[in-house]
mmCIF file of C-alpha atoms in Angstrom:
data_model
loop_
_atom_site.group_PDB
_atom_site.id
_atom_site.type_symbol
_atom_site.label_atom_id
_atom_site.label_comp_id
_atom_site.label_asym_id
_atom_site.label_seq_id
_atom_site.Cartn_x
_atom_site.Cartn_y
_atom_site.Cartn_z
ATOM 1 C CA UNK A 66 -13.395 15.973 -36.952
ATOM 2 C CA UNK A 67 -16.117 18.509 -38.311
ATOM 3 C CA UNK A 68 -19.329 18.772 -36.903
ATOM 4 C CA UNK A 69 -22.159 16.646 -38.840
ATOM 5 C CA UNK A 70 -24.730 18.407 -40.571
ATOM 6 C CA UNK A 71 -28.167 16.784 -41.403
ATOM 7 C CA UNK A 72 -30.642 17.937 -44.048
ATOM 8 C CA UNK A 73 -28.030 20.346 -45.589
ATOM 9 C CA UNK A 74 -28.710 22.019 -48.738
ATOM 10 C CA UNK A 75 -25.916 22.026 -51.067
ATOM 11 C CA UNK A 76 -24.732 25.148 -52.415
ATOM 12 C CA UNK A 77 -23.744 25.269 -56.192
ATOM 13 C CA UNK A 78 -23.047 28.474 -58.343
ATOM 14 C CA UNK A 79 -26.299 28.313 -59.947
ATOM 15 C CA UNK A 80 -28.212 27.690 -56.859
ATOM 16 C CA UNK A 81 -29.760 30.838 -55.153
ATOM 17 C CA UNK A 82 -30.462 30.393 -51.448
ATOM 18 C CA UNK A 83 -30.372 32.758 -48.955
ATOM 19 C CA UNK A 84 -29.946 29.922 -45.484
ATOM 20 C CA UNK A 85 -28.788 26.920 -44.363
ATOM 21 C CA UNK A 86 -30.881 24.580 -42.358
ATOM 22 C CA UNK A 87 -29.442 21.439 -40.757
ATOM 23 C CA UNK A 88 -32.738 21.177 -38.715
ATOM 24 C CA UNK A 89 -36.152 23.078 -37.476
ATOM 25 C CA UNK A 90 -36.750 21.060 -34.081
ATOM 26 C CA UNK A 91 -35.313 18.578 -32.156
ATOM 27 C CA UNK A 92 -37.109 15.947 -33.812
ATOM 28 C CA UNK A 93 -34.474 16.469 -36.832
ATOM 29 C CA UNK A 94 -31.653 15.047 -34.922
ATOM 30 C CA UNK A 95 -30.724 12.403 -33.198
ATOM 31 C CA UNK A 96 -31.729 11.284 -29.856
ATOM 32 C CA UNK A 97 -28.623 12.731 -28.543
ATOM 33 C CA UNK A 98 -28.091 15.981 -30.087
ATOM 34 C CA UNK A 99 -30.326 19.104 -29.850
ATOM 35 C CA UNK A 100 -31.414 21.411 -32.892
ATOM 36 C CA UNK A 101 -29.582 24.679 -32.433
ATOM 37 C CA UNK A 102 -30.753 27.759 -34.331
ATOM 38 C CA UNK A 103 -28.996 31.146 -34.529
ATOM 39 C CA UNK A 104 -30.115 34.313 -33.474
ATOM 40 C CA UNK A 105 -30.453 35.518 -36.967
ATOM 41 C CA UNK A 106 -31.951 32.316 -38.400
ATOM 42 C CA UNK A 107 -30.033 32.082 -41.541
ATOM 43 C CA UNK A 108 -28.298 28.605 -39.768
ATOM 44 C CA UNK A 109 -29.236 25.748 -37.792
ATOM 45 C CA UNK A 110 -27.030 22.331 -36.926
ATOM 46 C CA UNK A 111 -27.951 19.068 -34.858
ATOM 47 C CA UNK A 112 -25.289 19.283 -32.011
ATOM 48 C CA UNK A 113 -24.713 16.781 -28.892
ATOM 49 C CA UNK A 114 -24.703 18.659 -25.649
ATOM 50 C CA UNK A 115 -23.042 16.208 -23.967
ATOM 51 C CA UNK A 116 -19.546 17.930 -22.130
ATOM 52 C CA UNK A 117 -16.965 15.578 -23.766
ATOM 53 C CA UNK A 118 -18.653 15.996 -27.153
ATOM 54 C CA UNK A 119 -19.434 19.504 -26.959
ATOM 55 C CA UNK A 120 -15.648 20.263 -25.770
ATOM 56 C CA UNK A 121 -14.402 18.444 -28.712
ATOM 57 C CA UNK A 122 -16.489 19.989 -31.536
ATOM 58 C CA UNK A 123 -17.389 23.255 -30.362
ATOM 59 C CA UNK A 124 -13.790 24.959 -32.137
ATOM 60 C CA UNK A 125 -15.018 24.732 -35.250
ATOM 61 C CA UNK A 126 -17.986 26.324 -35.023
ATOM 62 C CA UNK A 127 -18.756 30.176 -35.659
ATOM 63 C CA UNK A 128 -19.360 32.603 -32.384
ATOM 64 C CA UNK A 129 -22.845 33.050 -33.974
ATOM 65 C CA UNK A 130 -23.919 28.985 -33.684
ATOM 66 C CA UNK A 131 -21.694 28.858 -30.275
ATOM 67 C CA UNK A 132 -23.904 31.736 -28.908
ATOM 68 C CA UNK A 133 -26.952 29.756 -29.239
ATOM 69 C CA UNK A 134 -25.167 26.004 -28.823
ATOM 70 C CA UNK A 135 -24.400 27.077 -25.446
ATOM 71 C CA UNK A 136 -27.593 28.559 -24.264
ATOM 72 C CA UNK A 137 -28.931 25.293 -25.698
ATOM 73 C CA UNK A 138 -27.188 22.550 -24.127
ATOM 74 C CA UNK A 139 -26.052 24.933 -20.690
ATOM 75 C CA UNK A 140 -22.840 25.146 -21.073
ATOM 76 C CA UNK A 141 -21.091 28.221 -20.687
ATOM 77 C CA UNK A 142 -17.455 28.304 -22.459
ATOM 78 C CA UNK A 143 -15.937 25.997 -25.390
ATOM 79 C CA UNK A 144 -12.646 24.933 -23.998
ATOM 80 C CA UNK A 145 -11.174 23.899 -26.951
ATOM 81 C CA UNK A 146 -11.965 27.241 -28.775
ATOM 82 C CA UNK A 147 -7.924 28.853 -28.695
ATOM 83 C CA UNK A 148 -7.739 32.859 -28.798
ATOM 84 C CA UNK A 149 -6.101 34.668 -30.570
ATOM 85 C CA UNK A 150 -4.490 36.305 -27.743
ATOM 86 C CA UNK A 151 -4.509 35.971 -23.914
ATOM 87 C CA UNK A 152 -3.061 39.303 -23.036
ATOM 88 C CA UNK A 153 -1.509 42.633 -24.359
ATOM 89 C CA UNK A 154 2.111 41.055 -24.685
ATOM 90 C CA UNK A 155 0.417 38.731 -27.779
ATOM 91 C CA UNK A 156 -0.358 42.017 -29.417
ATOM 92 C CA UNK A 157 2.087 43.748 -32.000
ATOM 93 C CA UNK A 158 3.105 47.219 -31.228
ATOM 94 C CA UNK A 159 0.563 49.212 -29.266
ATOM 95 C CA UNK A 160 -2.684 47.077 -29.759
ATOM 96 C CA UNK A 161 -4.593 45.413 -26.676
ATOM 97 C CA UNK A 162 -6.077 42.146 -26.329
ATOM 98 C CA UNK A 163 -9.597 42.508 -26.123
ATOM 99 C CA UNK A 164 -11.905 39.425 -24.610
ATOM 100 C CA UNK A 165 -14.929 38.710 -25.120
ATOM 101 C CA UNK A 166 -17.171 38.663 -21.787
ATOM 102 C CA UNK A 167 -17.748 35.169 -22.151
ATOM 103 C CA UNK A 168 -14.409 34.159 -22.653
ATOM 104 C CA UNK A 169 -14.882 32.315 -25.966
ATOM 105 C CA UNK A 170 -13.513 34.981 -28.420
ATOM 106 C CA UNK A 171 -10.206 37.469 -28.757
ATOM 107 C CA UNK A 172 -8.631 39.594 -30.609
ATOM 108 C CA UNK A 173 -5.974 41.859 -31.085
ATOM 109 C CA UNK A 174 -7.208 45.734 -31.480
ATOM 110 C CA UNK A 175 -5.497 48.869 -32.666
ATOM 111 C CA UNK A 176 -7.641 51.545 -29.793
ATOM 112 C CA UNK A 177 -6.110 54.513 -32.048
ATOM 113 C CA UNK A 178 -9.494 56.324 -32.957
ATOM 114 C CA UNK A 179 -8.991 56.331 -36.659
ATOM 115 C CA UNK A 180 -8.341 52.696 -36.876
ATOM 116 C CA UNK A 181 -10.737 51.259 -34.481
ATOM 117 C CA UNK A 182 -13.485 53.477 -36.398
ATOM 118 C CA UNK A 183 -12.769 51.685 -39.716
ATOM 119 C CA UNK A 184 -12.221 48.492 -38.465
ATOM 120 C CA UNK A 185 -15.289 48.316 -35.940
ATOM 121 C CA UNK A 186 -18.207 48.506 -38.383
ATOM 122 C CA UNK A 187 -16.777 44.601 -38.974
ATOM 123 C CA UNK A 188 -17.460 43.070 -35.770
ATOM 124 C CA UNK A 189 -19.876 41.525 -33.918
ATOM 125 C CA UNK A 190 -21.370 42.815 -31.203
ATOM 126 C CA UNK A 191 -19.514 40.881 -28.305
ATOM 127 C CA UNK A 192 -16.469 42.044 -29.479
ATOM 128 C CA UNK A 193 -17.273 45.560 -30.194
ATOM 129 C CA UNK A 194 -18.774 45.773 -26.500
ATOM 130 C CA UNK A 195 -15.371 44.855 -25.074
ATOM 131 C CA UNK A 196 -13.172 46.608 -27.879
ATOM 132 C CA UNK A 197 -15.208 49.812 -26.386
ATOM 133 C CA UNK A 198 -14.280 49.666 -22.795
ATOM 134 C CA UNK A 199 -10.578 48.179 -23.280
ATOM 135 C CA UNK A 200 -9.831 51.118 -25.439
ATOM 136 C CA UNK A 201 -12.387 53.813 -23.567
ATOM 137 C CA UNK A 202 -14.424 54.546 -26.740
ATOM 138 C CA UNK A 203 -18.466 54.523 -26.327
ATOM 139 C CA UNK A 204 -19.568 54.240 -29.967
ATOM 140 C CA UNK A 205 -18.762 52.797 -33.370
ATOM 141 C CA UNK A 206 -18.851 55.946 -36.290
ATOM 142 C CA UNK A 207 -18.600 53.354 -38.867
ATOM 143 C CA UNK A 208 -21.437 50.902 -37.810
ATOM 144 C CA UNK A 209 -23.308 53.607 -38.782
ATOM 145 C CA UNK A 210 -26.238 52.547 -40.986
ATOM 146 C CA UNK A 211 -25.751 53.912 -45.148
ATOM 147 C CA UNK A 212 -29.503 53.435 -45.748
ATOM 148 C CA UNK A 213 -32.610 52.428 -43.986
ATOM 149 C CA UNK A 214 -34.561 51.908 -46.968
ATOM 150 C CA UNK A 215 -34.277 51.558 -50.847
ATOM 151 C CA UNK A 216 -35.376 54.940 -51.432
ATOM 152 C CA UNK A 217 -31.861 56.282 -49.481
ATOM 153 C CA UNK A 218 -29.975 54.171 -52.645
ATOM 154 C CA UNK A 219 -29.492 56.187 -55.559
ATOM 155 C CA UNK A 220 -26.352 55.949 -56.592
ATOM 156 C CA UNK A 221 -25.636 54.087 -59.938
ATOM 157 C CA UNK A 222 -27.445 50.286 -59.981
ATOM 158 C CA UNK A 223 -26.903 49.959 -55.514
ATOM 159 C CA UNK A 224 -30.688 50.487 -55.096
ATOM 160 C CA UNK A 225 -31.276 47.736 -52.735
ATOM 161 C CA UNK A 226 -30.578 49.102 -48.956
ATOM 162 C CA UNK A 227 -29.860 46.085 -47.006
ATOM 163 C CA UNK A 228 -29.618 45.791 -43.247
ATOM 164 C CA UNK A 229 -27.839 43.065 -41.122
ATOM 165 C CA UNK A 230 -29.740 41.094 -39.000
ATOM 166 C CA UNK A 231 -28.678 42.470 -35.833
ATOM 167 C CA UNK A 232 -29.133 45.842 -37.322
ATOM 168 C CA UNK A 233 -26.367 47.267 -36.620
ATOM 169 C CA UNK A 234 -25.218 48.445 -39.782
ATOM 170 C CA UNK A 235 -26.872 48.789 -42.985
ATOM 171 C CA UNK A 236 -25.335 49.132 -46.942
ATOM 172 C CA UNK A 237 -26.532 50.395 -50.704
ATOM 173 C CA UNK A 238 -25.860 47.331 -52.674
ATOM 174 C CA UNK A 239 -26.432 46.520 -56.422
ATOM 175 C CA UNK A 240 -27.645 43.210 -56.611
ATOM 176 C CA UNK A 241 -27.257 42.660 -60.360
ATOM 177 C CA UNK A 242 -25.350 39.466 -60.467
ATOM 178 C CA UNK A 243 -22.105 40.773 -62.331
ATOM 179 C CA UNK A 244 -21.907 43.653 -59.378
ATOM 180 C CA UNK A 245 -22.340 41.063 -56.771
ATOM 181 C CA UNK A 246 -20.163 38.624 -57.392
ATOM 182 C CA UNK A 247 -16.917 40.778 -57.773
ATOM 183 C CA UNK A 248 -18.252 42.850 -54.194
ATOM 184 C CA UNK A 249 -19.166 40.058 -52.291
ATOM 185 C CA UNK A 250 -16.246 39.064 -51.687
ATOM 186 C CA UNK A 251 -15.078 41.950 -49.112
ATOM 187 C CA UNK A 252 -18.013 41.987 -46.879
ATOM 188 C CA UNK A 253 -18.571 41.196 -43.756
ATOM 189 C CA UNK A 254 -20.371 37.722 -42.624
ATOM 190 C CA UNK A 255 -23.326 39.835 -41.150
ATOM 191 C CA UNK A 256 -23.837 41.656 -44.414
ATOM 192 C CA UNK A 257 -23.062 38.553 -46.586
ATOM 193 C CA UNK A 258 -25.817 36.888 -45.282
ATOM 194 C CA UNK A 259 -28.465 39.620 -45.260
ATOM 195 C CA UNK A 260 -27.463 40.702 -48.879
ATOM 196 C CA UNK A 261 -27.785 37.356 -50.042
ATOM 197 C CA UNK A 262 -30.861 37.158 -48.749
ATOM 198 C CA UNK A 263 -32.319 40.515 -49.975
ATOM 199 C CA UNK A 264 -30.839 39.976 -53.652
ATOM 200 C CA UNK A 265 -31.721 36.247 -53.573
ATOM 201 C CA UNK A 266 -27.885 35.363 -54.727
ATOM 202 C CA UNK A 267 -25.065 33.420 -53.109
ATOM 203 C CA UNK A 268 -21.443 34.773 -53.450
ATOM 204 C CA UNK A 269 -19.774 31.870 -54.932
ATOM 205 C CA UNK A 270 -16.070 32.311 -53.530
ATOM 206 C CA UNK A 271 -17.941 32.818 -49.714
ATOM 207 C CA UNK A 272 -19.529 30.348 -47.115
ATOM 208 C CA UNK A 273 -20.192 32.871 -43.960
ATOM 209 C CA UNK A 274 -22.268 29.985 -42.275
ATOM 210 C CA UNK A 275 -18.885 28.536 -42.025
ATOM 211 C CA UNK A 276 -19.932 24.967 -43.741
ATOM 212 C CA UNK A 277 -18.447 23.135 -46.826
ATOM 213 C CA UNK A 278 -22.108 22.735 -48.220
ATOM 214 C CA UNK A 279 -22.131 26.192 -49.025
ATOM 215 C CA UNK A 280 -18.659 26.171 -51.410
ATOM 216 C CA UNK A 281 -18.785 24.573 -55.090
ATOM 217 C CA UNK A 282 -18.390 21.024 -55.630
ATOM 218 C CA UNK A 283 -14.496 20.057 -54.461
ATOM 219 C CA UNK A 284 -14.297 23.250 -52.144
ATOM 220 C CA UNK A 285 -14.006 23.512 -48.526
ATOM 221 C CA UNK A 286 -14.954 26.444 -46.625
ATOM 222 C CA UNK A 287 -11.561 27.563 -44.618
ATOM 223 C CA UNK A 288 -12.329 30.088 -41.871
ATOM 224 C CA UNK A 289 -9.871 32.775 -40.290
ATOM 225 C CA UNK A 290 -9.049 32.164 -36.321
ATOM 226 C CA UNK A 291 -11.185 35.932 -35.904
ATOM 227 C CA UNK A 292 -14.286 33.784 -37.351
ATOM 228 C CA UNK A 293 -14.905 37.147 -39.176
ATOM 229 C CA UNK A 294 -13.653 36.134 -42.596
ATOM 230 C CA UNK A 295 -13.628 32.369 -44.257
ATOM 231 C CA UNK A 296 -13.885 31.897 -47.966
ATOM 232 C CA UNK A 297 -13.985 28.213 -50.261
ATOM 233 C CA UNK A 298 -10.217 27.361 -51.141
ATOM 234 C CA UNK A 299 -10.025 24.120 -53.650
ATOM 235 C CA UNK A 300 -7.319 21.409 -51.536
ATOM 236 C CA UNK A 301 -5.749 20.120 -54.535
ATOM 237 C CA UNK A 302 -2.262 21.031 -54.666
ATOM 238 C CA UNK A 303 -1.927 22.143 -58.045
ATOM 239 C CA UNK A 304 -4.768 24.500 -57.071
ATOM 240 C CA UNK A 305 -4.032 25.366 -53.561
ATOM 241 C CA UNK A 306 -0.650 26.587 -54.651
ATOM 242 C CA UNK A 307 -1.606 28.494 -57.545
ATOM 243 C CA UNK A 308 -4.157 30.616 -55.304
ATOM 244 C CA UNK A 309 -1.981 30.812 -52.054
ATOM 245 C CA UNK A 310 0.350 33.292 -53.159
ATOM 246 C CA UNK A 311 -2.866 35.721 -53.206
ATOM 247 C CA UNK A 312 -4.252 35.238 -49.527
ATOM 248 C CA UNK A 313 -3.902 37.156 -46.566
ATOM 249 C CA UNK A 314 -1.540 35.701 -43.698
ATOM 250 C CA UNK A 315 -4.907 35.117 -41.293
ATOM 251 C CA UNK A 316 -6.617 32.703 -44.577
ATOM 252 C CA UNK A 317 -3.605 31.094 -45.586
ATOM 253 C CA UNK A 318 -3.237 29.707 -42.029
ATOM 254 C CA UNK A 319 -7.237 28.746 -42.350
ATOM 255 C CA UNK A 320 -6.796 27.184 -45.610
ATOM 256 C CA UNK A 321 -3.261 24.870 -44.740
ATOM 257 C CA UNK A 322 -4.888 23.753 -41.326
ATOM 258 C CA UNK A 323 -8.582 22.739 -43.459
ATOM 259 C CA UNK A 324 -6.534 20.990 -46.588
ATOM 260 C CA UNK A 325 -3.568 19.875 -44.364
ATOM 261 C CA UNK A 326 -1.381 21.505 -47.299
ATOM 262 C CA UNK A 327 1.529 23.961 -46.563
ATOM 263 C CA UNK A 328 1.683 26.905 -49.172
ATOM 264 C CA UNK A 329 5.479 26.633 -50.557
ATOM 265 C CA UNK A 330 6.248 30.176 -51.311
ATOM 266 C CA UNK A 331 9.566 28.340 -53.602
ATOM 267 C CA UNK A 332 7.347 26.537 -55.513
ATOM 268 C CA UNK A 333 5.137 30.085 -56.404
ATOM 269 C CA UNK A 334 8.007 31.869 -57.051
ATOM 270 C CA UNK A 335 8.947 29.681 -59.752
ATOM 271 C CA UNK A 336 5.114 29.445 -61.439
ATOM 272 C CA UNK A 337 5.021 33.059 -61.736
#
């Protein structure tokens, strides 16, 4: 069962908003739920602190509204939250298991320089904190910031320079809609959200606040185990199968556990 939201502003194509807000106090909610609010701001749900109900819900929601749901309600760890990996043995080849320090967040990582520099600029800060010591490596080349204002952007129409919230990397970005649309798609949560913001758009395939409300009518918003990646896959079959055959191994686990569909490689073979 998926967390309720209250007050949520529905996100259509046409629509340009930059946040979602479930609530702005307590007063929003019920008399048994708290109004939790991300670090960033761009997100806010009612949420029951109470243990049993926490414990239950707290696996589908992102690391960045777990963060604050815990310091919230007081409670340290989401028990029902499975990782991705427990130890080194879960791990293909040579990669390590890398835990967050509070326990609620793994993942496999690849601690040879040249791939942990082009895959770190993608993760959040928890994670990159622990990727650093596991694998002895004090700093991330690729979080690098491109731009740290719009006068560093001059390269073709990406003259907006726009800066994640936790500032840890920043990014040239042409926010003419056309341009937008088609990149939108391979960024990062952090930098979805702060580009949609700066270029007052919405990437219609994306929901990085992790909530149906944000996909087009009839879409659900399916999210990767990392939490990293999630996009809006359509559950009717006819659809689902048709746009299976294209998604990575990570999503096309998200999107059969949200739409309780199984993609039937047999049944792709023979549309193409």
């Amino acid at each position: 069962m998926a967390p309720s939201m209250k007050k949520a502003l529905i996100f259509l194509p046409f629509l340009t908003v930059a946040y979602v807000n479930g609530c702005e106090t307590d007063a929003d909610c019920t008399d048994d739920e708290v109004c939790v609010i991300q670090a960033d701001g761009y997100y806010s749900q009612c949420i029951n602190c109470d243990p049993t109900d926490f414990g239950e819900q707290c696996q589908y929601w992102s690391e960045q509204i777990l963060e604050a749901a815990e310091v919230a309600c007081g409670i340290s760890n989401c028990s029902s939250k499975a990782l991705a990996c427990t130890t080194d043995d879960d791990c293909d080849g040579s990669d390590k298991c890398v835990i967050e320090a509070d326990g609620n967040y793994a993942q496999c990582i690849d601690c040879d320089p040249d791939s942990f520099g082009q895959q770190c600029a993608y993760w959040s800060q928890a994670i990159l904190e622990a990727a650093e010591e596991a694998c002895g490596i004090d700093t991330c080349a690729s979080q690098t910031p491109q731009c740290t204002t719009d006068e560093d952007c001059s390269s073709g129409n990406t003259t907006t320079c726009v800066t994640q919230s936790d500032g840890l990397y920043a990014q040239c970005i042409d926010c003419s809609e056309e341009s937008f649309d088609t990149e939108c798609i391979y960024w990062s949560d952090a930098l979805l959200l702060a580009a949609q913001d700066s270029c007052d758009l919405i990437c219609p395939t994306r929901c990085p606040n992790h909530t149906d409300e944000e996909c087009p009518s009839g879409e659900v918003c399916a999210v990767e185990a990392s939490g990293y990646y999630e996009q809006c896959v359509d559950c009717d079959e006819d659809s689902f199968q048709n746009e299976c055959i294209s998604w990575s191994d990570d999503m096309k686990a998200a999107a059969e556990a949200k739409c309780g569909l199984q993609c039937d490689s047999d049944t792709q073979k023979e549309r193409k």
